[in-house]
mmCIF file of the C-alpha atoms, coordinates in Angstrom:
data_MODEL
# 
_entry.id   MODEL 
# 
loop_
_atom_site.group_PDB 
_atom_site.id 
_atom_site.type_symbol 
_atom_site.label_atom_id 
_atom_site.label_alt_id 
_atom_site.label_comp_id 
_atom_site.label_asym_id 
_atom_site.label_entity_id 
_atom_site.label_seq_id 
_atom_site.pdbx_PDB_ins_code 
_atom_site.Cartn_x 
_atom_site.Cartn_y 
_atom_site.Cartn_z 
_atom_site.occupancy 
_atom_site.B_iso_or_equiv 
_atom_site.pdbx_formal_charge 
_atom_site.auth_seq_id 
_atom_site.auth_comp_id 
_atom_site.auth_asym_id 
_atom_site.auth_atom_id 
_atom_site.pdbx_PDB_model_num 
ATOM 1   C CA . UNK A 1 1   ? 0.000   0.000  0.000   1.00 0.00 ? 1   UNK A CA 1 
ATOM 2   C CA . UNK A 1 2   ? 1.205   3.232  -0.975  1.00 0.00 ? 2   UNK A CA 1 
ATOM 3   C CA . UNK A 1 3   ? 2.033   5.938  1.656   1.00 0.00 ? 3   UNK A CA 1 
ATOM 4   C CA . UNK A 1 4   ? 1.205   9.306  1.780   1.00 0.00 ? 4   UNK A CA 1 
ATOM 5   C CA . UNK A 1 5   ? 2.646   12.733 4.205   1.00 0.00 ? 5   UNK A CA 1 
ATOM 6   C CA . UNK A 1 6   ? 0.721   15.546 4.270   1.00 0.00 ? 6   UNK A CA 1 
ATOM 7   C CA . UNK A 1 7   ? 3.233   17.927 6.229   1.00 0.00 ? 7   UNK A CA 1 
ATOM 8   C CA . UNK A 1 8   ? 0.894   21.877 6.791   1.00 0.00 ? 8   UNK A CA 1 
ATOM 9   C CA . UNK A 1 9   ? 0.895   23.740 9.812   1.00 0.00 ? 9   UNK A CA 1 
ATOM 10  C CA . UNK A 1 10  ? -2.950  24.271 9.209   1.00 0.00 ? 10  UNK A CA 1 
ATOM 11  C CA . UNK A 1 11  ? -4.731  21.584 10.784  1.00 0.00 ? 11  UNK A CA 1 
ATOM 12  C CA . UNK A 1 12  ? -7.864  21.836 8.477   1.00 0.00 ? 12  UNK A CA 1 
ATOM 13  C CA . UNK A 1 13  ? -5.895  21.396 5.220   1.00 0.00 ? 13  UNK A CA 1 
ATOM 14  C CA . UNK A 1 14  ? -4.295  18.178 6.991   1.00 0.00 ? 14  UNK A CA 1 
ATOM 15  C CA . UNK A 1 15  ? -7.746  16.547 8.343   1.00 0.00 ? 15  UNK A CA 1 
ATOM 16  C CA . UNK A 1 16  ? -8.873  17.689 4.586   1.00 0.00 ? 16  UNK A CA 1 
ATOM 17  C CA . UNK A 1 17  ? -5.971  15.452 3.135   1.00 0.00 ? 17  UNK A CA 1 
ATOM 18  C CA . UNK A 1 18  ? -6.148  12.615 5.071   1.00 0.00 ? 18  UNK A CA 1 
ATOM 19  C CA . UNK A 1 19  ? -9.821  12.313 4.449   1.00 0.00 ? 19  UNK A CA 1 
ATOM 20  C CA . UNK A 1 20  ? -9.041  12.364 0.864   1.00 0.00 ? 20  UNK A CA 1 
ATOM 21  C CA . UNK A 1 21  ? -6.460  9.666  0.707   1.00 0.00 ? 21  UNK A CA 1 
ATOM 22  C CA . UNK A 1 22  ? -7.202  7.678  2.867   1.00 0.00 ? 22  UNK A CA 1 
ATOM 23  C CA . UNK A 1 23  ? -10.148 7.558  1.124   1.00 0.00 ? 23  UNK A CA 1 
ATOM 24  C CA . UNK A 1 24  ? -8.333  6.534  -1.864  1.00 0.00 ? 24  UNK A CA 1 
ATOM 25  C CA . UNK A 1 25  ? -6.719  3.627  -0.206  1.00 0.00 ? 25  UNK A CA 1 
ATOM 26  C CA . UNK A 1 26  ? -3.289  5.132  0.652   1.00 0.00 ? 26  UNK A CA 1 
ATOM 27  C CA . UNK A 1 27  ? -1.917  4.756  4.465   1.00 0.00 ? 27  UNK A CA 1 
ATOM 28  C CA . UNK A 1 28  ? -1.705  8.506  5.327   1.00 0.00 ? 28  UNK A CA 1 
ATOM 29  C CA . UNK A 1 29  ? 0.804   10.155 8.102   1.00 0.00 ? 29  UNK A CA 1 
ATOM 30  C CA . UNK A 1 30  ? 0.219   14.138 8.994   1.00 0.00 ? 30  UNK A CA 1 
ATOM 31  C CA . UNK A 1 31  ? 3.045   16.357 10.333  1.00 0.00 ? 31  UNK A CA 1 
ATOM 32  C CA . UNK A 1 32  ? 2.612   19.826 10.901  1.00 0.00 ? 32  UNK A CA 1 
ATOM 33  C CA . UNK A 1 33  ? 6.367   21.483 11.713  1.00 0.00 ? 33  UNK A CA 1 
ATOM 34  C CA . UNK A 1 34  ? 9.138   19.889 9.751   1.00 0.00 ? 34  UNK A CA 1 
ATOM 35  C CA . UNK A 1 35  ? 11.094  17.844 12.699  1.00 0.00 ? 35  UNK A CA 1 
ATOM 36  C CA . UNK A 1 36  ? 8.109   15.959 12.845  1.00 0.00 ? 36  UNK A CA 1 
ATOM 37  C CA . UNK A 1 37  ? 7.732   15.515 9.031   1.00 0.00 ? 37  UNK A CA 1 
ATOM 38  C CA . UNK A 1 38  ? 11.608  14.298 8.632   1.00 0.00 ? 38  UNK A CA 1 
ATOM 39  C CA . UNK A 1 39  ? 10.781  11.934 11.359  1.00 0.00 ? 39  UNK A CA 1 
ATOM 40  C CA . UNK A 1 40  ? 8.276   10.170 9.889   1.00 0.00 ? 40  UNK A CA 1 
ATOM 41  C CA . UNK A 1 41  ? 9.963   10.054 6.585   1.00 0.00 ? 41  UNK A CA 1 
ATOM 42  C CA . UNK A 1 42  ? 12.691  8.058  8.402   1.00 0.00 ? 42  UNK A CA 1 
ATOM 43  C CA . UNK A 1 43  ? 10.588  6.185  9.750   1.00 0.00 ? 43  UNK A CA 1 
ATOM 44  C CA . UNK A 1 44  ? 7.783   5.008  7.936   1.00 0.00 ? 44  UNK A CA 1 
ATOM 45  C CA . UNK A 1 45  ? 9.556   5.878  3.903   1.00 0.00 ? 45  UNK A CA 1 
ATOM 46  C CA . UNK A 1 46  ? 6.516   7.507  2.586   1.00 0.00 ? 46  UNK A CA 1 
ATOM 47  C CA . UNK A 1 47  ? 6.000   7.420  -1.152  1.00 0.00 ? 47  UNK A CA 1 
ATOM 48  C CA . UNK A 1 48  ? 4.713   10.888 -1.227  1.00 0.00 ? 48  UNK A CA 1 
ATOM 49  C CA . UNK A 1 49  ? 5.138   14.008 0.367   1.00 0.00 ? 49  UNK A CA 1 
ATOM 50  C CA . UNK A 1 50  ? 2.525   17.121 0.216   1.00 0.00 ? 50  UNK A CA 1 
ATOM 51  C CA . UNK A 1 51  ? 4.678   19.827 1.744   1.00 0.00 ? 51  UNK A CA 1 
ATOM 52  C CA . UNK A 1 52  ? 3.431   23.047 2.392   1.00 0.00 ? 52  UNK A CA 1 
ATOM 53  C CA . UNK A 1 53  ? 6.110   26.022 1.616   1.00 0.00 ? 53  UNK A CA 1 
ATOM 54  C CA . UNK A 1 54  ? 5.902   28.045 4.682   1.00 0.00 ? 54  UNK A CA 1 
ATOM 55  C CA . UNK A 1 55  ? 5.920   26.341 7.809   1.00 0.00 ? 55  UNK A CA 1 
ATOM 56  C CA . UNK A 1 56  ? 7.030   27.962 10.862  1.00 0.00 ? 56  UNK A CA 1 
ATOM 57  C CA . UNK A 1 57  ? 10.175  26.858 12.131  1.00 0.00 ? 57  UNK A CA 1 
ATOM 58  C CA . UNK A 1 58  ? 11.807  24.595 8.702   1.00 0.00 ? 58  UNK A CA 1 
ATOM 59  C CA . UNK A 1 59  ? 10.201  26.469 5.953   1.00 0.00 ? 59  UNK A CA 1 
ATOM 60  C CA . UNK A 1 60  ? 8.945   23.476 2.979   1.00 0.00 ? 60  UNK A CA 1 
ATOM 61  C CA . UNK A 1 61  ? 12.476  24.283 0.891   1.00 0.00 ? 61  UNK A CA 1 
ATOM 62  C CA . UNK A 1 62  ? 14.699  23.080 3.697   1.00 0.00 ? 62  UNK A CA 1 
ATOM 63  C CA . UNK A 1 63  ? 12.422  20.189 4.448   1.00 0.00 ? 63  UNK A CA 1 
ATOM 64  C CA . UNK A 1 64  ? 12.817  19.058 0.693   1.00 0.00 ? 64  UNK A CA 1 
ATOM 65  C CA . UNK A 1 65  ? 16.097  19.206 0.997   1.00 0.00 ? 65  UNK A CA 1 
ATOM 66  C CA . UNK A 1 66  ? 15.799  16.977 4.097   1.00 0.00 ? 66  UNK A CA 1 
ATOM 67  C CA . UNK A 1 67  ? 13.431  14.858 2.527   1.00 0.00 ? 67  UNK A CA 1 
ATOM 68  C CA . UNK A 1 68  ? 15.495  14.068 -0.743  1.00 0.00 ? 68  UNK A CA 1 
ATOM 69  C CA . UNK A 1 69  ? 18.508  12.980 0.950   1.00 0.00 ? 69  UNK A CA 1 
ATOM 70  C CA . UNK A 1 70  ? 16.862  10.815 2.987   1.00 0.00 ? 70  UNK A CA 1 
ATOM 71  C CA . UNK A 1 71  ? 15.410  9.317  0.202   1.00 0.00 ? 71  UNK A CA 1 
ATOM 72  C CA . UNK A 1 72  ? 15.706  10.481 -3.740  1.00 0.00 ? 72  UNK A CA 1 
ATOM 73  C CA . UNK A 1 73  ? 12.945  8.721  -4.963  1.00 0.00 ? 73  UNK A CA 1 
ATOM 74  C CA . UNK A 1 74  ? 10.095  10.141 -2.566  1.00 0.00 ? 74  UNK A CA 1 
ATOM 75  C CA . UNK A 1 75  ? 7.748   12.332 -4.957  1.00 0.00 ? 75  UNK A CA 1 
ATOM 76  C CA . UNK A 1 76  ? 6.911   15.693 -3.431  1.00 0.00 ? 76  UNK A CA 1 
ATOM 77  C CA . UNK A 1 77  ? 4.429   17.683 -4.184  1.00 0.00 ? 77  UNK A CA 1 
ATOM 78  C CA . UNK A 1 78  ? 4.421   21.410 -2.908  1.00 0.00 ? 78  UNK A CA 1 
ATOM 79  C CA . UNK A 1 79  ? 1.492   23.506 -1.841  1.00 0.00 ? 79  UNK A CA 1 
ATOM 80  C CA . UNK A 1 80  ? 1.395   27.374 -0.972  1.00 0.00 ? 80  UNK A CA 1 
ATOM 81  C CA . UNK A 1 81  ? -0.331  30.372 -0.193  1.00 0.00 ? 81  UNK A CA 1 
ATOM 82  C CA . UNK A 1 82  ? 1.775   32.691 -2.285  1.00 0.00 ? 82  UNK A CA 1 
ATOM 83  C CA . UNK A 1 83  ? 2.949   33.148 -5.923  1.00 0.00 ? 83  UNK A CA 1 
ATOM 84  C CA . UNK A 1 84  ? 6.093   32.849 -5.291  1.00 0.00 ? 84  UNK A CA 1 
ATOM 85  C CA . UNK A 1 85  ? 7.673   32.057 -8.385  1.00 0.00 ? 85  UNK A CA 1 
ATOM 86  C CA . UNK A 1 86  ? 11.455  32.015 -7.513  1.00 0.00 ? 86  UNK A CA 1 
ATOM 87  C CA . UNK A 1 87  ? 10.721  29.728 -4.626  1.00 0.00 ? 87  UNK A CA 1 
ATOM 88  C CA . UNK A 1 88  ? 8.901   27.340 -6.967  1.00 0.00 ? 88  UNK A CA 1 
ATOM 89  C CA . UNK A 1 89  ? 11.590  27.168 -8.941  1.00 0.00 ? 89  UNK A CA 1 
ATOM 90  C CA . UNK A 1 90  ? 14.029  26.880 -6.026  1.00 0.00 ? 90  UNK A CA 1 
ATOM 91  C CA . UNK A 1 91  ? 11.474  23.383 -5.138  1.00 0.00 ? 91  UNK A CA 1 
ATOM 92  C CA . UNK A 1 92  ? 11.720  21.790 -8.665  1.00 0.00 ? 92  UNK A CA 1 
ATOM 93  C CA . UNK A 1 93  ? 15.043  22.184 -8.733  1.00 0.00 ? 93  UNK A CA 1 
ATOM 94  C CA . UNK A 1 94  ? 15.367  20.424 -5.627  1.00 0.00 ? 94  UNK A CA 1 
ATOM 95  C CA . UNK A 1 95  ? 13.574  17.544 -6.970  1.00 0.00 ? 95  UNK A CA 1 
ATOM 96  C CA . UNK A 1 96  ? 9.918   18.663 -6.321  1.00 0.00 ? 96  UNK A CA 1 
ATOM 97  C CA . UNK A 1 97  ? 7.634   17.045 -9.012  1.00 0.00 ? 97  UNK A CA 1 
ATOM 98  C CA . UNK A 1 98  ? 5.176   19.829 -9.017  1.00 0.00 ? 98  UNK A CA 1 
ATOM 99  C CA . UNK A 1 99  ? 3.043   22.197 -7.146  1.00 0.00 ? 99  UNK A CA 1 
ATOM 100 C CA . UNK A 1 100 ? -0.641  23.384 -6.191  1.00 0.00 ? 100 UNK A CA 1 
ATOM 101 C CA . UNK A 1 101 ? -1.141  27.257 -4.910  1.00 0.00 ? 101 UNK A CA 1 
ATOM 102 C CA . UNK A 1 102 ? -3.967  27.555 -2.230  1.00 0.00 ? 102 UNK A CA 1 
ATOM 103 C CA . UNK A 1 103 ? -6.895  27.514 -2.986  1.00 0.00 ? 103 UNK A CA 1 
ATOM 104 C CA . UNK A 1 104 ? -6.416  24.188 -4.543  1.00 0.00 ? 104 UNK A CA 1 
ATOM 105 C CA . UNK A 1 105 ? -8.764  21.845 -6.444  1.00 0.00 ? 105 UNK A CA 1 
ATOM 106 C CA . UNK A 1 106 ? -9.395  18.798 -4.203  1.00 0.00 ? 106 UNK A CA 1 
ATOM 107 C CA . UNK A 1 107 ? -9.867  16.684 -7.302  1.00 0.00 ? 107 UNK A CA 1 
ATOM 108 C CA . UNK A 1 108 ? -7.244  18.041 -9.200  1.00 0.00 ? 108 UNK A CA 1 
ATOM 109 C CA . UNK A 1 109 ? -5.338  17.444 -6.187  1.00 0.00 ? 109 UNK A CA 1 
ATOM 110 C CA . UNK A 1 110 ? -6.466  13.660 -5.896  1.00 0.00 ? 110 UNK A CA 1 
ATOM 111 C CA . UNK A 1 111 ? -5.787  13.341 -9.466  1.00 0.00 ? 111 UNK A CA 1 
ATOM 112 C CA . UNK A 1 112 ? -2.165  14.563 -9.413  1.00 0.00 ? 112 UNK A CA 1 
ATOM 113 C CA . UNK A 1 113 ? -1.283  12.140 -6.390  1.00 0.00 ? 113 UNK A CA 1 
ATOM 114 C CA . UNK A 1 114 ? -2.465  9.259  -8.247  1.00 0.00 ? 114 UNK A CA 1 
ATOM 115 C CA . UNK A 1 115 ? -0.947  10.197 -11.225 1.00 0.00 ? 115 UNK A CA 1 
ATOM 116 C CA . UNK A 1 116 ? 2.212   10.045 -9.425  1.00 0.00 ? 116 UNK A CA 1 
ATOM 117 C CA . UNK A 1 117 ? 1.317   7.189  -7.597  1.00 0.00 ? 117 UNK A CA 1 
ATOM 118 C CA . UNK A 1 118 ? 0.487   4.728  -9.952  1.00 0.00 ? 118 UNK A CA 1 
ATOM 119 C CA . UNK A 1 119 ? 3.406   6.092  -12.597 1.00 0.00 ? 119 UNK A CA 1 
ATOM 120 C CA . UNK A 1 120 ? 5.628   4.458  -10.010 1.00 0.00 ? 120 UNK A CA 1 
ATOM 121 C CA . UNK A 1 121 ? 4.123   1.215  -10.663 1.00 0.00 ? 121 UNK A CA 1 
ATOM 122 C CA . UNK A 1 122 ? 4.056   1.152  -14.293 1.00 0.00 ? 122 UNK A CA 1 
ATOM 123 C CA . UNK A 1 123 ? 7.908   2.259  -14.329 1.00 0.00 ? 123 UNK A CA 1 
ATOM 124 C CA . UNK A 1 124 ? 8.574   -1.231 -12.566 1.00 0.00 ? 124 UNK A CA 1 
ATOM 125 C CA . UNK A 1 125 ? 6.793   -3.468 -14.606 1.00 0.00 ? 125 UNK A CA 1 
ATOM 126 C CA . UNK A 1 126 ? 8.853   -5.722 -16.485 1.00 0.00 ? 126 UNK A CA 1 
ATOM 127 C CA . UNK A 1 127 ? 6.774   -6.946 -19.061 1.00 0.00 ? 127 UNK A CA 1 
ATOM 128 C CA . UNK A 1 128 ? 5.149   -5.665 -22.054 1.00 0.00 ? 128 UNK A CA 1 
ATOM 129 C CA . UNK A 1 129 ? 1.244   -4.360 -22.469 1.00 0.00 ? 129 UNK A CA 1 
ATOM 130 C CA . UNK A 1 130 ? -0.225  -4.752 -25.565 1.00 0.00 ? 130 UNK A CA 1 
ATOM 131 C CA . UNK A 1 131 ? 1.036   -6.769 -28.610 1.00 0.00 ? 131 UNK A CA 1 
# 
């Protein structure tokens, strides 16, 4: 079973989350400061990460940079409040595979962490589909 972080200092986006995918059928961890977060990435290797960008404390660029060398191949997705563009740049060059700004589509949201979800699976498939 795939595993999912949601790391936010705003406890209603995190419930919000965890509904969501746990709903989908992923094993879901919350963090809300980023000592917490990195801890649970240790411990538990989650498959996904949905970091917020400010987070008091370890802003979400310093926990990526935690996150990724604990473990390269854990996708992370970022989420923020602000347009900041030179920090989202910062994030996908630190390995980040994309990002939502707040407000964000729940479904679009959903769709995006299955998308990278499942694309894990199909890279590891050995055989052939189709003819």
């Amino acid at each position: 079973m795939k595993k999912v972080l949601i790391v936010d200092d705003q406890n209603g986006i995190r419930v919000l989350l965890m509904e969501v995918f746990t709903s989908e059928g992923y094993t879901t961890f919350q963090a809300s400061n980023g000592k917490l977060a990195l801890e649970i990435v240790r411990n538990e290797s989650p498959d996904l990460v949905l970091l917020d960008m400010k987070i008091p404390g370890m802003d979400g660029l310093e926990i990526l940079k935690h996150v990724k060398a604990i473990d390269r191949s854990i996708k992370v997705i970022m989420m923020t409040a602000y347009g900041e563009l030179d920090m989202i740049k910062e994030a996908t060059d630190l390995g980040a595979v994309m990002h939502f700004t707040k407000p964000f589509d729940i479904d679009e949201m959903r769709l995006a962490v299955n998308m990278q979800l499942r694309r894990d699976g199909e890279n590891n498939s050995k055989y052939a589909i189709g003819s």
